[in-house]
CSV table of C-alpha atoms in Angstrom, one decimal:
chain,number,residue,atom,x,y,z
E,1408,MET,CA,-15.4,33.2,2.1
E,1409,ALA,CA,-13.9,31.3,0.0
E,1410,SER,CA,-15.0,30.9,-3.6
E,1411,SER,CA,-16.4,27.8,-5.1
E,1412,ALA,CA,-15.8,26.8,-8.0
E,1413,ALA,CA,-18.2,27.7,-9.9
E,1414,ASP,CA,-17.6,31.5,-9.2
E,1415,GLU,CA,-14.3,30.9,-10.4
E,1416,PRO,CA,-13.3,31.3,-14.7
E,1417,ALA,CA,-12.7,27.9,-15.9
E,1418,ALA,CA,-9.0,28.7,-17.1
E,1419,PRO,CA,-7.2,29.7,-13.4
E,1420,LEU,CA,-8.8,27.0,-11.9
E,1421,ALA,CA,-7.8,24.2,-14.7
E,1422,GLU,CA,-4.5,26.0,-14.0
E,1423,ARG,CA,-4.4,25.9,-9.9
E,1424,ILE,CA,-5.8,21.8,-10.3
E,1425,ALA,CA,-2.8,21.2,-13.0
E,1426,LYS,CA,-0.8,23.2,-10.8
E,1427,HIS,CA,-1.6,21.0,-7.5
E,1428,GLN,CA,-1.4,17.8,-9.6
E,1429,ARG,CA,2.1,18.7,-10.6
E,1430,TRP,CA,3.5,19.5,-6.7
E,1431,MET,CA,1.2,16.0,-5.8
E,1432,VAL,CA,3.2,14.1,-7.8
E,1433,ALA,CA,6.7,15.5,-7.3
E,1434,ALA,CA,6.2,15.1,-3.4
E,1435,LEU,CA,4.8,11.7,-4.3
E,1436,GLY,CA,7.7,10.8,-6.2
E,1437,LEU,CA,9.9,12.1,-4.0
E,1438,ILE,CA,8.7,10.5,-0.9
E,1439,THR,CA,9.2,6.5,-2.5
E,1440,LEU,CA,12.4,7.5,-3.8
E,1441,ALA,CA,13.8,8.8,-0.5
E,1442,ALA,CA,11.6,5.1,0.9
E,1443,TRP,CA,13.7,3.2,-1.5
E,1444,ALA,CA,16.7,4.9,-1.0
E,1445,TRP,CA,16.6,5.0,3.0
E,1446,LEU,CA,16.0,1.3,3.1
E,1447,ALA,CA,19.0,0.6,0.4
E,1448,THR,CA,21.3,2.7,2.7
E,1449,ARG,CA,20.5,0.6,5.7
E,1450,PRO,CA,22.0,-2.7,7.5
E,1451,MET,CA,19.2,-5.3,8.0
E,1452,MET,CA,16.9,-5.5,11.1
E,1453,MET,CA,18.3,-8.2,12.8
E,1454,SER,CA,17.7,-6.4,16.0
E,1455,PRO,CA,14.9,-7.4,18.4
E,1456,SER,CA,14.4,-3.5,19.1
E,1457,LEU,CA,10.8,-3.3,18.6
E,1458,PRO,CA,10.8,0.5,17.4
E,1459,MET,CA,13.5,0.4,14.6
E,1460,VAL,CA,11.5,-3.1,13.5
E,1461,VAL,CA,8.3,-1.1,12.9
E,1462,LEU,CA,10.5,2.1,11.0
E,1463,MET,CA,11.9,-0.3,9.1
E,1464,TRP,CA,8.2,-1.8,7.8
E,1465,SER,CA,6.6,1.7,7.8
E,1466,VAL,CA,9.2,2.9,5.7
E,1467,MET,CA,8.6,-0.2,3.4
E,1468,MET,CA,5.5,-0.1,3.0
E,1469,ALA,CA,5.3,3.6,2.0
E,1470,ALA,CA,8.3,2.5,-0.5
E,1471,MET,CA,6.0,-0.3,-1.8
E,1472,MET,CA,3.0,1.2,-1.6
E,1473,LEU,CA,2.6,4.7,-2.6
E,1474,PRO,CA,2.9,4.3,-6.1
E,1475,SER,CA,0.0,2.6,-6.5
E,1476,ALA,CA,-1.9,4.4,-4.0
E,1477,ALA,CA,-1.1,7.7,-6.0
E,1478,PRO,CA,-4.4,7.6,-8.3
E,1479,ALA,CA,-6.3,8.0,-5.3
E,1480,ILE,CA,-4.4,10.7,-3.9
E,1481,LEU,CA,-4.1,12.3,-7.0
E,1482,LEU,CA,-7.7,12.2,-7.7
E,1483,TYR,CA,-8.3,13.8,-3.9
E,1484,GLY,CA,-5.9,16.5,-4.4
E,1485,ARG,CA,-8.0,17.6,-7.7
E,1486,VAL,CA,-10.8,17.9,-5.1
E,1487,ALA,CA,-9.0,19.5,-3.1
E,1488,ALA,CA,-7.9,21.9,-5.7
E,1489,GLN,CA,-11.1,22.7,-7.1
E,1490,ARG,CA,-12.5,23.7,-3.2
E,1491,PRO,CA,-9.8,25.6,-1.2
E,1492,GLY,CA,-10.7,26.0,2.2
E,1493,THR,CA,-13.9,23.9,2.2
E,1494,VAL,CA,-11.2,21.1,1.9
E,1495,ALA,CA,-8.2,19.9,3.6
E,1496,PRO,CA,-5.5,19.4,1.6
E,1497,SER,CA,-3.7,16.4,0.0
E,1498,SER,CA,-1.2,16.0,3.0
E,1499,GLN,CA,-4.1,15.1,5.9
E,1500,PHE,CA,-5.6,12.3,2.8
E,1501,LEU,CA,-2.2,10.6,2.3
E,1502,ALA,CA,-0.9,11.4,6.6
E,1503,GLY,CA,-4.6,9.0,6.7
E,1504,TYR,CA,-3.4,6.6,4.1
E,1505,LEU,CA,0.0,6.1,5.8
E,1506,LEU,CA,-1.5,5.7,9.6
E,1507,ALA,CA,-3.5,2.7,8.3
E,1508,TRP,CA,0.1,0.8,6.9
E,1509,GLY,CA,1.5,2.3,10.5
E,1510,GLY,CA,-0.9,0.1,12.1
E,1511,PHE,CA,0.2,-2.7,9.7
E,1512,SER,CA,3.9,-2.1,10.3
E,1513,LEU,CA,3.4,-2.4,14.0
E,1514,ALA,CA,1.7,-5.8,13.1
E,1515,ALA,CA,3.9,-6.8,10.9
E,1516,ALA,CA,7.5,-5.9,12.9
E,1517,GLY,CA,6.0,-7.5,16.5
E,1518,ALA,CA,5.1,-10.8,13.7
E,1519,GLN,CA,9.3,-10.6,12.4
E,1520,VAL,CA,10.2,-10.3,16.2
E,1521,ALA,CA,8.4,-13.0,17.4
E,1522,ALA,CA,9.4,-15.1,14.7
E,1523,THR,CA,12.6,-14.6,14.6
E,1524,THR,CA,12.9,-15.1,18.3
E,1525,THR,CA,11.4,-18.5,17.8
E,1526,GLY,CA,13.4,-19.8,15.2
E,1527,LEU,CA,10.4,-19.7,12.8
E,1528,LEU,CA,12.5,-16.8,10.8
E,1529,ASP,CA,16.5,-17.0,9.7
E,1530,ARG,CA,18.2,-14.5,11.9
E,1531,MET,CA,20.5,-13.7,8.5
E,1532,THR,CA,17.8,-13.1,6.1
E,1533,LEU,CA,14.9,-12.7,8.0
E,1534,SER,CA,13.7,-15.5,5.7
E,1535,ALA,CA,11.0,-18.6,6.7
E,1536,SER,CA,11.6,-22.1,6.5
E,1537,SER,CA,10.8,-23.9,3.3
E,1538,THR,CA,7.9,-25.4,5.0
E,1539,THR,CA,7.0,-22.2,6.8
E,1540,GLY,CA,7.2,-20.5,3.5
E,1541,ALA,CA,5.3,-22.9,1.1
E,1542,VAL,CA,2.1,-22.8,3.8
E,1543,LEU,CA,2.0,-18.7,3.3
E,1544,TRP,CA,2.1,-19.1,-0.3
E,1545,ILE,CA,-1.1,-21.2,0.3
E,1546,ALA,CA,-2.2,-19.0,2.6
E,1547,ALA,CA,-2.2,-15.8,0.5
E,1548,GLY,CA,-3.0,-17.1,-3.0
E,1549,LEU,CA,-6.2,-18.8,-0.9
E,1550,TYR,CA,-7.0,-15.3,0.0
E,1551,GLN,CA,-6.6,-13.8,-3.4
E,1552,LEU,CA,-9.8,-15.9,-4.7
E,1553,THR,CA,-11.8,-14.6,-1.2
E,1554,PRO,CA,-15.0,-12.2,-1.5
E,1555,LEU,CA,-13.4,-10.3,1.0
E,1556,LYS,CA,-10.2,-9.5,-1.1
E,1557,ARG,CA,-12.2,-8.8,-3.9
E,1558,ALA,CA,-14.2,-6.5,-2.4
E,1559,CYS,CA,-11.2,-4.3,-1.1
E,1560,LEU,CA,-9.4,-4.6,-4.3
E,1561,ALA,CA,-12.4,-2.7,-6.1
E,1562,GLN,CA,-12.7,-0.2,-3.9
E,1563,CYS,CA,-8.6,0.2,-4.8
E,1564,ARG,CA,-9.1,0.1,-8.7
E,1565,SER,CA,-11.9,2.4,-8.9
E,1566,PRO,CA,-11.1,5.6,-6.1
E,1567,ALA,CA,-14.4,7.6,-7.8
E,1568,ALA,CA,-16.4,4.9,-6.7
E,1569,PHE,CA,-14.5,4.8,-3.3
E,1570,PHE,CA,-14.9,8.7,-2.6
E,1571,ALA,CA,-18.4,8.6,-4.2
E,1572,ARG,CA,-19.7,6.0,-1.3
E,1573,HIS,CA,-17.1,7.8,2.1
E,1574,TRP,CA,-17.1,11.1,1.5
E,1575,HIS,CA,-17.8,13.5,4.5
E,1576,GLY,CA,-17.3,17.0,5.2
E,1577,GLY,CA,-15.5,18.2,7.9
E,1578,PRO,CA,-11.7,18.9,8.6
E,1579,ALA,CA,-10.6,15.8,9.9
E,1580,ALA,CA,-12.5,14.0,6.5
E,1581,ALA,CA,-9.7,14.0,4.4
E,1582,LEU,CA,-8.0,11.9,7.4
E,1583,ARG,CA,-10.8,9.3,7.6
E,1584,LEU,CA,-10.5,9.2,4.2
E,1585,GLY,CA,-7.4,8.6,4.1
E,1586,LEU,CA,-7.8,5.6,6.6
E,1587,ALA,CA,-10.4,4.6,5.1
E,1588,HIS,CA,-9.0,3.6,1.8
E,1589,GLY,CA,-5.5,2.7,3.7
E,1590,LEU,CA,-7.2,0.1,5.6
E,1591,PHE,CA,-8.7,-1.4,2.4
E,1592,CYS,CA,-5.3,-0.9,0.8
E,1593,ILE,CA,-4.8,-3.5,3.8
E,1594,GLY,CA,-7.5,-6.0,2.9
E,1595,CYS,CA,-6.6,-6.3,-0.7
E,1596,CYS,CA,-2.5,-5.9,0.0
E,1597,GLY,CA,-2.2,-7.7,3.3
E,1598,ALA,CA,-1.5,-11.3,2.5
E,1599,LEU,CA,0.9,-10.4,-0.5
E,1600,MET,CA,3.0,-8.1,2.1
E,1601,ALA,CA,3.2,-11.2,4.6
E,1602,LEU,CA,5.2,-13.1,1.3
E,1603,LEU,CA,7.7,-10.6,2.2
E,1604,PHE,CA,9.1,-13.1,4.9
E,1605,VAL,CA,9.3,-15.9,2.0
E,1606,GLY,CA,11.7,-14.3,0.3
E,1607,GLY,CA,13.3,-12.0,3.5
E,1608,ALA,CA,11.9,-9.4,5.1
E,1609,MET,CA,14.5,-6.8,3.8
E,1610,ASN,CA,15.1,-8.5,0.0
E,1611,LEU,CA,14.6,-5.3,-1.6
E,1612,ALA,CA,14.9,-7.0,-5.1
E,1613,TRP,CA,12.0,-9.2,-3.5
E,1614,ALA,CA,10.3,-6.2,-2.3
E,1615,ALA,CA,9.9,-4.5,-5.4
E,1616,ALA,CA,8.7,-7.2,-7.0
E,1617,LEU,CA,5.9,-7.7,-5.1
E,1618,ALA,CA,5.3,-4.0,-4.9
E,1619,ALA,CA,4.9,-4.6,-9.0
E,1620,VAL,CA,1.9,-7.2,-8.1
E,1621,VAL,CA,0.6,-4.9,-6.6
E,1622,ALA,CA,0.4,-1.9,-8.9
E,1623,VAL,CA,-0.8,-4.5,-11.9
E,1624,GLU,CA,-3.7,-5.3,-9.2
E,1625,LYS,CA,-4.8,-2.1,-8.7
E,1626,ILE,CA,-4.2,0.2,-11.9
E,1627,VAL,CA,-3.9,-2.3,-14.8
E,1628,PRO,CA,-7.6,-3.1,-16.7
E,1629,CYS,CA,-7.2,-6.7,-16.2
E,1630,GLY,CA,-5.6,-6.6,-12.7
E,1631,ASN,CA,-8.3,-8.3,-10.5
E,1632,ARG,CA,-8.5,-11.5,-13.3
E,1633,VAL,CA,-4.2,-11.0,-12.7
E,1634,GLY,CA,-4.6,-10.8,-9.3
E,1635,ARG,CA,-6.9,-14.5,-9.5
E,1636,LEU,CA,-4.6,-16.5,-11.9
E,1637,LEU,CA,-1.9,-15.7,-9.4
E,1638,GLY,CA,-3.6,-16.9,-6.5
E,1639,VAL,CA,-4.0,-20.3,-8.4
E,1640,ALA,CA,-0.3,-20.2,-8.9
E,1641,MET,CA,0.9,-19.2,-6.2
E,1642,ILE,CA,-1.6,-22.4,-4.5
E,1643,ALA,CA,0.3,-24.4,-6.7
E,1644,TRP,CA,3.8,-24.2,-6.2
E,1645,GLY,CA,3.3,-23.6,-2.1
E,1646,GLY,CA,1.6,-27.3,-2.6
E,1647,PHE,CA,4.2,-28.4,-5.0
E,1648,VAL,CA,7.6,-27.2,-2.1
E,1649,LEU,CA,5.2,-28.7,0.5
E,1650,LEU,CA,5.4,-32.5,-1.6
E,1651,PHE,CA,9.1,-31.7,-2.8
């Protein structure tokens, strides 16, 4: 039977937690860097092949979302390190999180292929026309101000509260928790990800800018206020583009 945290001296437990956290930070950093490097060295995905576009979106979502999801992943890791043998490893939580964004990537890839085929997206830049882009700005800005956005953002900004509300035992708990956290994250950031079609679905500078906005919303103390102000600005900019 695995020993509990209460039966273990404080120093060895603290050392194990610190070692686990170092490994997790290194793993998340390597995954994120590898994802950005893969995107930077790949040609623009203009192929109508849905599997290739799904792959591109999946890698891009990992590159963009893992930095802002790191607090929740590391917090789960601290719990897992304190309860060896009774809590699934952090890799299962991470897998559940990426699985949620994989589903989003499938939907986004389908939208990209359909929009490219119908001419709503430019085949060379994978960006929308000014009118379609303005509609996306306004829609995303309006969503920034909704109660659903605020509720999902609250779950992302406070991973401890998320675990307190949704923690379950059992071998599949980590995967379910990661999936649930990923779904809340999609509810928080999915509309912002739609703006990738404004700047170009493979414009890495634009993707990095959106990833920075997501990180500010989730991590910075006043990030929720920044998100609401950004929503107002997005609506105003979309309206300006439509009018002029």
